XYZ file of C-alpha atoms in Angstrom:
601
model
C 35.544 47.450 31.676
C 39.257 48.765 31.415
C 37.486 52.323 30.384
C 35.263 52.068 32.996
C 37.834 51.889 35.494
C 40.311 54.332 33.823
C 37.146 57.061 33.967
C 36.847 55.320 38.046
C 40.862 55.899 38.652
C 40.227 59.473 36.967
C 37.646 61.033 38.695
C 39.168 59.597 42.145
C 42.448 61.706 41.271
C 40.259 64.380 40.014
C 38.298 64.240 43.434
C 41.578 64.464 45.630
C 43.158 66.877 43.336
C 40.152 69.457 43.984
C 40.473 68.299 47.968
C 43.944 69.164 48.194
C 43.226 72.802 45.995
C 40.649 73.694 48.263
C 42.510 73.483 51.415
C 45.103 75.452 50.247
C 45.877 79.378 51.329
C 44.249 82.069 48.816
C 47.576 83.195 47.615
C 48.808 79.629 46.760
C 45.398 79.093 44.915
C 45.761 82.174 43.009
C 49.319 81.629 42.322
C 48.347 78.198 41.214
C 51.433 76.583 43.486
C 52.275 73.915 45.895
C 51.143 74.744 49.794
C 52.321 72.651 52.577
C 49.087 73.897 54.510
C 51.553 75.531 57.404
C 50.296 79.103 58.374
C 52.041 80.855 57.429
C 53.152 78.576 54.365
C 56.879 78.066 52.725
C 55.541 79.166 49.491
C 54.144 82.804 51.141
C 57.191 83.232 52.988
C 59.329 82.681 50.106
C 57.632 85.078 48.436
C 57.841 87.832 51.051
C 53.739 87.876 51.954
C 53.310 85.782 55.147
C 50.851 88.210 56.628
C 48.566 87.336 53.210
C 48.704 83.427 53.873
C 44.894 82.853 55.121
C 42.792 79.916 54.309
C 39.230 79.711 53.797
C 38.981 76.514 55.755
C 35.385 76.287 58.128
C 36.196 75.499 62.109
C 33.953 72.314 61.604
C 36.803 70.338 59.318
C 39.767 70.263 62.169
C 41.714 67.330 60.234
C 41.826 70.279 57.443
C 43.043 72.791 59.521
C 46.770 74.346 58.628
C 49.408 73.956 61.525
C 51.296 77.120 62.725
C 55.577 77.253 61.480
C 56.077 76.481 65.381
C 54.460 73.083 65.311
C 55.449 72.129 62.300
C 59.460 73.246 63.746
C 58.205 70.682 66.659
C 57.499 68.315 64.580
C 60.627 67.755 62.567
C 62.448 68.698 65.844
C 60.324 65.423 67.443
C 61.418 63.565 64.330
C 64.808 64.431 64.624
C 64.718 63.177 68.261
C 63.530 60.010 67.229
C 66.496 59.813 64.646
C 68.820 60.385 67.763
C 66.937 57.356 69.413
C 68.215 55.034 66.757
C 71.794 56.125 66.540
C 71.823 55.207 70.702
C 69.549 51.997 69.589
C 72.214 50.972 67.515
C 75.566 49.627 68.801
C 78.828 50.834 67.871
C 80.435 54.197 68.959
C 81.436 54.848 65.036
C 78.861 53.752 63.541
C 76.511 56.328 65.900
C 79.576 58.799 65.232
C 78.051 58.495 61.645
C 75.319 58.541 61.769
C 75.502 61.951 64.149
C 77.370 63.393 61.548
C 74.579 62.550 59.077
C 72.014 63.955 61.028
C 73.326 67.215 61.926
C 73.946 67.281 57.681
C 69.879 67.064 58.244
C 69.283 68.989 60.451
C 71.237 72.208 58.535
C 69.533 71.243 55.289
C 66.135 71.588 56.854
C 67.317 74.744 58.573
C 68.743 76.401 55.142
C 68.172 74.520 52.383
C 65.342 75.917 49.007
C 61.800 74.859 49.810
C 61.401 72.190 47.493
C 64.832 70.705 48.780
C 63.196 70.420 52.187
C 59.783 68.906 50.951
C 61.547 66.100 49.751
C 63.781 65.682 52.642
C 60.827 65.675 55.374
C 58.699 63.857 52.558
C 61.580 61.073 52.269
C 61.579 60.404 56.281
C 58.190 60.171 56.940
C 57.257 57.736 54.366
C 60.584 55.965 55.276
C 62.135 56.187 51.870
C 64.434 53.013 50.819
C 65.978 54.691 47.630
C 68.237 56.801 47.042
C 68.318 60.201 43.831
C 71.221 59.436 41.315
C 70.631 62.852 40.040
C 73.109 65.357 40.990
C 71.875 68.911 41.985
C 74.426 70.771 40.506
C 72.611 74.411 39.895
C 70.869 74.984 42.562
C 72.857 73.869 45.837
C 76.187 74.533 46.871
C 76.984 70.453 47.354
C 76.072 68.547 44.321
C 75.056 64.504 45.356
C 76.842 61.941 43.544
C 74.980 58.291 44.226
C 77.239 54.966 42.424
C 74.528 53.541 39.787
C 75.482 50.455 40.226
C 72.892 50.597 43.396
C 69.699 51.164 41.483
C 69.417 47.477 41.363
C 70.584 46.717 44.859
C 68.336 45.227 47.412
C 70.329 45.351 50.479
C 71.937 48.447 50.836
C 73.918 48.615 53.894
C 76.956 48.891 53.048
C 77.140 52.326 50.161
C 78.370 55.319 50.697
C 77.648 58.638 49.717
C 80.267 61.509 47.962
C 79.602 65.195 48.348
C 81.445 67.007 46.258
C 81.233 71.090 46.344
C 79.797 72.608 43.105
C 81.896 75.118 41.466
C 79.022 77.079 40.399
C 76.594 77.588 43.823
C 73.694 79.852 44.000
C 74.735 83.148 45.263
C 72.376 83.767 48.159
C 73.540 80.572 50.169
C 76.931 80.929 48.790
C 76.666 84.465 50.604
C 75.295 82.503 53.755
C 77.045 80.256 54.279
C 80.683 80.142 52.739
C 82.362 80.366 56.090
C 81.184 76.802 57.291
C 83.007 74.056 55.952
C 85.629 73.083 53.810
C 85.746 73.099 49.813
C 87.250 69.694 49.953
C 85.712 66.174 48.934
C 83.900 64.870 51.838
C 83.225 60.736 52.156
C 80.144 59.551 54.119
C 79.472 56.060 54.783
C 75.655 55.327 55.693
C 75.052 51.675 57.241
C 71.764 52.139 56.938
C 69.094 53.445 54.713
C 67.112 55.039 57.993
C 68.418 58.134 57.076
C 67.789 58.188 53.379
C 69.734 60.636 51.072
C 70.540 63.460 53.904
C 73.086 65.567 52.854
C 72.962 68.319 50.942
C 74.891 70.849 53.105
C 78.396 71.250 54.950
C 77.898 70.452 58.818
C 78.501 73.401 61.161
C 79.362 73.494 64.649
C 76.363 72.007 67.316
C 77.343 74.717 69.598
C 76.409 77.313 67.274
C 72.885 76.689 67.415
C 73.268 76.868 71.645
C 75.060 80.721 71.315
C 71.955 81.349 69.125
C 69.734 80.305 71.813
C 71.332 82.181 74.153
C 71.554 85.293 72.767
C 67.885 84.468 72.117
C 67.255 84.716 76.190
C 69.403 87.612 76.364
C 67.692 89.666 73.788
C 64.181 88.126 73.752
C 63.472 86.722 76.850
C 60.453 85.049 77.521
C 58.415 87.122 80.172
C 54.642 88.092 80.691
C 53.025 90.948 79.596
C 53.307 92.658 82.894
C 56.929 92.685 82.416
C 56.443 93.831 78.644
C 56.210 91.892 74.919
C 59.989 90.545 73.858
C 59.000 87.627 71.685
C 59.937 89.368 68.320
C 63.737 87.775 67.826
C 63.075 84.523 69.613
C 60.063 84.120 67.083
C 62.639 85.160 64.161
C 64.787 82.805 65.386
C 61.933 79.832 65.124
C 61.655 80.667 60.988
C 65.181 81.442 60.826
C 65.425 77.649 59.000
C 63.135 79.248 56.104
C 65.671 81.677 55.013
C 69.408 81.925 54.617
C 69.646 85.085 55.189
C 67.904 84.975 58.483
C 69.848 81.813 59.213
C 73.396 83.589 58.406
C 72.286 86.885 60.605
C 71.327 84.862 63.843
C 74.681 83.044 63.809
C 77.228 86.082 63.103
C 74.763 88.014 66.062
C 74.965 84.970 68.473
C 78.643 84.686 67.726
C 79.343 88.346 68.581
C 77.645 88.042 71.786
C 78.775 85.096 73.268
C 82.444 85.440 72.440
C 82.163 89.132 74.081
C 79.961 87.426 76.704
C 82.783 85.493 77.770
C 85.640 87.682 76.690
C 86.736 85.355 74.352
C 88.643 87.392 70.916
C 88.172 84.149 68.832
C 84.864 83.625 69.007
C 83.648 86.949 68.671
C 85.801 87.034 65.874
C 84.183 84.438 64.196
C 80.876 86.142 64.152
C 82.710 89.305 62.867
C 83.992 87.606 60.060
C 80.278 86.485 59.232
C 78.724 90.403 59.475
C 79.877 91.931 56.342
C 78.728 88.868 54.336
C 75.467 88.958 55.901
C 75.328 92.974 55.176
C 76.299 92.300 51.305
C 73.201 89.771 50.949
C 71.166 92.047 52.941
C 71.891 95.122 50.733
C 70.839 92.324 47.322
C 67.953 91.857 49.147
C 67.165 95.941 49.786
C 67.780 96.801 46.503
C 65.563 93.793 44.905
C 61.544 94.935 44.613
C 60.039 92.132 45.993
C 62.222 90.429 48.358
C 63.208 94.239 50.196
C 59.368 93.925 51.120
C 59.966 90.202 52.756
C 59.705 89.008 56.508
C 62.825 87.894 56.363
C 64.570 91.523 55.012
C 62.915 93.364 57.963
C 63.942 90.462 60.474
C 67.761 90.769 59.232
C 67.489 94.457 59.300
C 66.066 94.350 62.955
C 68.460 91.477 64.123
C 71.628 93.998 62.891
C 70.286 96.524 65.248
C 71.409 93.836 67.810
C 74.717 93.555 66.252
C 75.249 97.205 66.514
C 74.005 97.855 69.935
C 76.526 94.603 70.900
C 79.763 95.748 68.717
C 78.798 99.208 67.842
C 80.829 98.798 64.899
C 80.780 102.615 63.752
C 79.351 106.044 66.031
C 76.291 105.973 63.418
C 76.103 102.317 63.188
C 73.009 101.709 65.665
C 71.001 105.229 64.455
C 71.368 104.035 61.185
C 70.109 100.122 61.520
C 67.325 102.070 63.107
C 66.588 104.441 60.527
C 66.546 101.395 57.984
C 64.396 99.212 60.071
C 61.602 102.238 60.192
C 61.891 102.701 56.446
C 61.815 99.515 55.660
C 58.931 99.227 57.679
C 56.876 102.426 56.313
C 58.156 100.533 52.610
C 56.242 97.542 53.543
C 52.960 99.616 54.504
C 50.726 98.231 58.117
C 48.416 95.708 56.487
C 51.821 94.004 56.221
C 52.270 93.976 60.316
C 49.058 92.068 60.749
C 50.104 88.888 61.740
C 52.975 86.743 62.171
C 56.769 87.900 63.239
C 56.937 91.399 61.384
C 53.517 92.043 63.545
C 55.705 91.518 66.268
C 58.714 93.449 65.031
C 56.554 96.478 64.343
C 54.587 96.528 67.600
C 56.900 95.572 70.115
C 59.719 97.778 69.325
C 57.458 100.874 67.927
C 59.223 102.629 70.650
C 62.070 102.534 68.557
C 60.881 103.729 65.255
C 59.398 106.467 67.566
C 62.365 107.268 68.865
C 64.621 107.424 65.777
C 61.823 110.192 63.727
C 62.331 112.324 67.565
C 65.977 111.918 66.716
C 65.526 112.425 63.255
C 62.804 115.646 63.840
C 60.920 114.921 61.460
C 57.329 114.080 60.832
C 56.729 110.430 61.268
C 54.878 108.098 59.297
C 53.748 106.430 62.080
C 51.319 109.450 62.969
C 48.983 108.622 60.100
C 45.380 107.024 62.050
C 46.149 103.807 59.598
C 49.476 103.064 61.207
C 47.573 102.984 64.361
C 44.602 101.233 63.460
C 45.884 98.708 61.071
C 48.571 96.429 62.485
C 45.791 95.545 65.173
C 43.158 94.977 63.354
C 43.152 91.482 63.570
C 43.242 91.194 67.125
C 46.925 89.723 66.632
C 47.531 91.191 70.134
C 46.035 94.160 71.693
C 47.341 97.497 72.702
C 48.262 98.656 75.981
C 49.228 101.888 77.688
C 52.757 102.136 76.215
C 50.949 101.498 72.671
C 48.382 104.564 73.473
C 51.625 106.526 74.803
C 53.634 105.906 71.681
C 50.491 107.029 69.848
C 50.933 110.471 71.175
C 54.968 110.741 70.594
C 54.750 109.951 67.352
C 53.152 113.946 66.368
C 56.244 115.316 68.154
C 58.602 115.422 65.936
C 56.167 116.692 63.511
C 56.173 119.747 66.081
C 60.255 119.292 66.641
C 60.864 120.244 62.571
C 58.001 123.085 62.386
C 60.012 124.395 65.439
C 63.122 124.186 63.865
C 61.768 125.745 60.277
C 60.531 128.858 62.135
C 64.220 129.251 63.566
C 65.519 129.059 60.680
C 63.138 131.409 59.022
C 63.829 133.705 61.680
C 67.576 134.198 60.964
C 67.320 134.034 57.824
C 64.289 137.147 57.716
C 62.212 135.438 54.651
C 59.654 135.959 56.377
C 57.479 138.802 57.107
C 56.594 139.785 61.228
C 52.920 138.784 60.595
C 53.212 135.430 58.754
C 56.006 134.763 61.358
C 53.679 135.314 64.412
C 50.860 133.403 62.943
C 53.561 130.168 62.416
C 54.514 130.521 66.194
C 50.852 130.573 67.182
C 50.291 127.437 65.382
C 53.066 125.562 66.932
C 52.360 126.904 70.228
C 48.403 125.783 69.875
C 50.104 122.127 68.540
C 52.223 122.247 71.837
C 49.100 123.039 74.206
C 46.789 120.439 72.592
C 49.436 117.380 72.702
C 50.232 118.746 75.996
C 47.351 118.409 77.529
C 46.401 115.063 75.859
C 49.703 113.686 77.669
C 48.310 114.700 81.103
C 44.827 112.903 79.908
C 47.174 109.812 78.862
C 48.913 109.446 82.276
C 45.593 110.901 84.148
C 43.813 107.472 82.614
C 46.684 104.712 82.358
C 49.273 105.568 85.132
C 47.172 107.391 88.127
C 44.787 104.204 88.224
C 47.372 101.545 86.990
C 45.976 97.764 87.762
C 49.191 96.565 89.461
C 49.464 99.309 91.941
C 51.114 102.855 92.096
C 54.731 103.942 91.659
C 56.620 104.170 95.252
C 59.650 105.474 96.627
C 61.869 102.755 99.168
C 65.108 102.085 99.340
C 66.258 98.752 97.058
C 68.433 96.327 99.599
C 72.010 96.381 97.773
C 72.936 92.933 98.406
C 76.597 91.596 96.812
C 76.110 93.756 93.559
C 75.858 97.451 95.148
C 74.456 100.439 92.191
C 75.095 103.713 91.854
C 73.703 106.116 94.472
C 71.669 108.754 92.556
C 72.347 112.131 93.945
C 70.808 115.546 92.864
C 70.057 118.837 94.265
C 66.810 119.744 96.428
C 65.957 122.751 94.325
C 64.682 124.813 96.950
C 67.873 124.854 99.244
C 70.257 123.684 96.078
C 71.578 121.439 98.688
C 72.516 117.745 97.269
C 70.220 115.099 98.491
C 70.039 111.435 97.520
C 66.438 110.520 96.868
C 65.462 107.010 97.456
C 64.989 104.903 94.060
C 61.493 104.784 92.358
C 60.235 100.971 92.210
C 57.351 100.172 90.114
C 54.888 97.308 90.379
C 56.146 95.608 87.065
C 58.702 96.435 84.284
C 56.222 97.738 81.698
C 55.433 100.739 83.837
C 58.837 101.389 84.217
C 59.559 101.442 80.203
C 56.129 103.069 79.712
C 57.232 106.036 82.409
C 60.934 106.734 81.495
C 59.535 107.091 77.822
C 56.463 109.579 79.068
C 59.439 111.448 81.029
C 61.938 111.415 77.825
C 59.362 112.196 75.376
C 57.718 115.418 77.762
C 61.601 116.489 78.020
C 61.763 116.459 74.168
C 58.694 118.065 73.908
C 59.836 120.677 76.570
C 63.034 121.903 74.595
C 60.545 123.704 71.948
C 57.925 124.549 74.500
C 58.404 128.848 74.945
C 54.998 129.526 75.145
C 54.346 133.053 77.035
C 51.714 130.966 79.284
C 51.506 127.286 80.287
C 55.239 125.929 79.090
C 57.068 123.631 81.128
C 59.466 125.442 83.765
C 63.024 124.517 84.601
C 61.791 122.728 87.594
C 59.540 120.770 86.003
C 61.941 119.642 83.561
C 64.562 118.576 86.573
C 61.818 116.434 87.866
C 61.508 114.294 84.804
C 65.012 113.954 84.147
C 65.244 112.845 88.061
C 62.319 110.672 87.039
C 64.357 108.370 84.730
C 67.496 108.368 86.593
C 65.277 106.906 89.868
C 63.350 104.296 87.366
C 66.977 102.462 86.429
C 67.969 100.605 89.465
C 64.493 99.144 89.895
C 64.830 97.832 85.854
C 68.191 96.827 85.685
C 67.881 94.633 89.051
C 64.876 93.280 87.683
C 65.370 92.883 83.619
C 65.909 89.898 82.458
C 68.074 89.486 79.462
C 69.325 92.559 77.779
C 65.557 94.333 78.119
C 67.497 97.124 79.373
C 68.205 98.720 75.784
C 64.409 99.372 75.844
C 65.539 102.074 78.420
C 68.398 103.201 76.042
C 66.705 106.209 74.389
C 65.373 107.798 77.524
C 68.545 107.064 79.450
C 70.403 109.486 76.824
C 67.470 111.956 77.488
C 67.928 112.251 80.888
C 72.131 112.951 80.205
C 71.238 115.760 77.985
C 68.518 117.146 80.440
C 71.353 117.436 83.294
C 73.652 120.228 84.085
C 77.186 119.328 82.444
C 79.457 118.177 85.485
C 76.881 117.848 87.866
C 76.542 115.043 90.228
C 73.834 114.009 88.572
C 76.098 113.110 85.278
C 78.444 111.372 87.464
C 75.372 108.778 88.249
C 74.538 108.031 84.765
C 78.226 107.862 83.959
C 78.344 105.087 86.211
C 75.154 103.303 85.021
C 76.666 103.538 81.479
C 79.895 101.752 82.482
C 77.802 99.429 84.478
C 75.965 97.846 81.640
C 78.346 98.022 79.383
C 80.361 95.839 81.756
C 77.053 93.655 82.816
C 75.509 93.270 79.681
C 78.470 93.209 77.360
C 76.610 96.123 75.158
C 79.453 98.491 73.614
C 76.548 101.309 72.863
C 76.531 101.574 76.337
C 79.758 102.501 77.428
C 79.902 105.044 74.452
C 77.429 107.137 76.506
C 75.047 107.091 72.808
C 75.544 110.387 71.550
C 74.042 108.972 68.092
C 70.337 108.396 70.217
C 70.097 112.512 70.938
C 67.207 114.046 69.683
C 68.218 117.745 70.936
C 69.234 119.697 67.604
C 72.568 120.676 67.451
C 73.709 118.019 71.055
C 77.445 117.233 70.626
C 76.987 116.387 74.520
């Protein structure tokens, strides 16, 4: 009988053993590890493949189905809400002073702390856990636990406390992270109550901080509709940012910066200043490491810098170059690694930018190979739109931008002969027709039938907060006119045109052809073009969407006559958001964005 029901009590666990493999993701089956069945899971994450987390789960088993990162964030933030509920439920204002002080210990664990740390702390709440680990973690947390052993045989346990004392030897990464919170000193927390369970595992930081990173969340990734364009890529960063240290550390030097320069105050823009070059030293471990430079949460911290720079603009190359990582970081990665998930978002939503930085760069871009347009979409993760099929097209200029610039050089320099020469300048010219003409097809299909309506002139009511007055010449009588202000029917036309009009200018500069080529006119027009599409944005931007508009903006200052009225308007729109918007890239007029060869204008 007692075989018989050891061979019962085996089978069962072999039974729920081969349940729980099956509904695990592929990679965790492979990998033969522990998933927490969240899509994307800690274990894929931590290992720098969330876009490979899939699980081969039918539709008909729901209670089997994974939960996304976001509900599973909801959850623990639910559970933490119903921690809060019995601090109030409990009289005594320091005994709930406590007891807050323990939870917000929990709350930066969960938000920082290794994967298998944060299994057991979510594992210990939910099954309401009545005993405490006597084991101190001394190698792989900063804070090492110290419990008395004298409680291992204690019933009631009301009355302990807990000691936290710093470990001398703390892993690197979250030393990196988070060194500037908290004191090395002894720390002495006295728990009442076993509720809470063994919570503490990392120094406390400010509550605030976690309101400036929500803030510069709705400054930088506001939530708006598609009409008004995609900007969920940082706020959905910001959601994981609990999975990683290094994500964790970025968003709070960032939101620092911001807010203290928000509200002009030194100190607290300080603070996140002091954070930065920590955050850059773990970045650059992470860069130079093969695995982990390929991670989500490398190309978030890359893209969050960007941020940073456009905010502080700590050096004149400092934006250009966060940009110029970002892409190669990016074409490191390969597109079947922007499938799904945040770096989907990262790479589609601000592909202008990587488009812009190879025009700046002129130089072919990697984002002209078919797979790099094909790929990321494949899943149906979102769909494209016209600015996708515009950016499509920009992407072979600056193929055409460095051919241009070869022949030059091969001119002056005479290597080579009159005939070879020719046939190279027939080439490019026949590369300059062809995209060309495929940009009037672009606008011909997306812009001249747009759903919401066509682009109008009218005059924008000025209200309390008067802008600029645009002035420029009427080209037939040279005579200076002020043209009323282009308004749009939503804000994605308005991005999608002032990047047509920037990247046709671009185009333009290499565009001699003997027939066909863009005339001086024409090129006014679409200079004139952006400068009427800004008032319309910045009155109705939310956030800090306006830095979508920061590449063509420094298009249109190149394109215009040095001292000209029309300078004198962007001038002013420079200053303005610099002032509004508290971005320093701004008010440095962005000589670093020009993608004119040669433009020390």
């Amino acid at each position: 009988m007692a075989d018989l029901g050891r061979g019962e009590g085996q089978k069962s666990r072999s039974k729920k053993s081969v349940s729980r493999q099956s509904r695990s993701c592929r990679i965790c089956r492979l990998r033969k590890v522990r998933c927490d069945r969240v899509r994307p899971c800690h274990a894929c994450c931590a290992y720098g493949h969330p876009s490979k987390c899939v699980y081969d789960i039918g539709s008909d088993d729901e209670e089997a189905q994974p939960i996304t990162q976001a509900e599973e964030i909801r959850n623990l933030r639910n559970e933490i809400k119903e921690l809060r509920n019995k601090i109030n439920q409990h009289g005594g204002q320091e005994a709930r002073t406590r007891k807050l002080a323990e939870l917000e210990r929990l709350f930066q664990a969960i938000r920082s702390a290794p994967i298998d740390v944060v299994d057991d702390l979510v594992g210990g709440i939910r099954a309401d856990h009545h005993h405490v680990r006597s084991r101190a973690i001394e190698d792989e947390l900063p804070l090492r636990m110290l419990t008395p052993s004298s409680l291992d045989g204690i019933e009631d346990k009301t009355g302990y406390s807990w000691n936290l004392v710093r470990s001398r030897q703390s892993n690197a990464g979250l030393s990196d992270s988070h060194s500037s919170s908290g004191s090395s000193s002894t720390e002495s927390i006295s728990v009442e109550e076993d509720w809470c369970g063994p919570l503490s595992r990392f120094t406390p930081q400010k509550p605030m901080l976690d309101l400036f990173i929500q803030r510069f969340v709705d400054a930088f990734s506001p939530e708006v509709d598609a009409s008004s364009g995609h900007a969920g890529a940082l706020r959905a960063g910001a959601e994981i940012r609990i999975f990683s240290p290094l994500i964790s550390s970025a968003y709070d030097a960032v939101s620092l910066t911001y807010f203290g320069r928000s509200v002009k105050d030194p100190r607290i823009e300080a603070a996140g200043m002091q954070i930065y070059p920590k955050v850059l030293r773990s970045l650059q471990e992470a860069l130079l490491d093969p695995e982990r430079s390929r991670s989500e949460s490398t190309l978030v911290t890359v893209t969050l810098l960007l941020a940073f720079e456009s905010i502080e603009r700590t050096s004149d190359a400092g934006v250009i170059a966060h940009v110029r990582g970002a892409a190669q970081l990016i074409k490191h990665r390969g597109p079947e690694n922007h499938v799904h998930g945040v770096e989907h978002l990262l790479f589609t939503e601000l592909r202008p930018y990587w488009a812009g930085v190879a025009l700046a760069d002129r130089k072919p871009s990697f984002m002209a190979d078919n797979v790099w347009k094909t790929v990321p979409w494949s899943a149906g993760t979102t769909k494209k739109d016209l600015l996708d099929y515009l950016v499509d097209l920009v992407v072979e200029v600056p193929a055409l931008l460095g051919e241009h610039d070869d022949l030059i050089t091969a001119q002056e320099s005479q290597i080579l002969g009159r005939g070879e020469l020719r046939a190279k300048q027939a080439r490019l010219w026949n590369r300059i027709s062809d995209l060309t003409s495929r940009f009037f097809q672009w606008k011909k299909e997306h812009v001249d039938c747009y759903p919401g309506g066509p682009v109008k002139e009218a005059r924008i009511p000025q209200g309390p907060d008067p802008f600029p007055v645009f002035r420029c010449r009427d080209l037939r009588s040279m005579k200076i006119i002020e043209p009323p202000p282009l308004v749009y029917p939503d804000l994605r036309l308005i991005q999608t045109m002032s990047f047509y009009y920037a990247s046709r200018l671009i185009l333009s500069s290499i565009d001699d052809r003997p027939e066909g080529a863009i005339s001086m006119a024409e090129k006014y027009q679409l200079a004139c073009g952006i400068a009427r599409s800004l008032e319309d944005y910045l009155r109705r931007a939310p956030g800090n969407m306006i830095n979508r508009l920061a590449f063509s903006t420094r298009v249109a200052w190149e394109a215009f006559p040095s001292g000209g009225v029309e300078r004198g308007f962007m001038a002013q729109v420079f200053n303005l958001v610099e002032k509004r918007h508290s971005l320093r890239l701004w008010g440095s007029f962005m000589p670093e964005l020009s993608a004119y060869a040669g433009s020390n204008t």
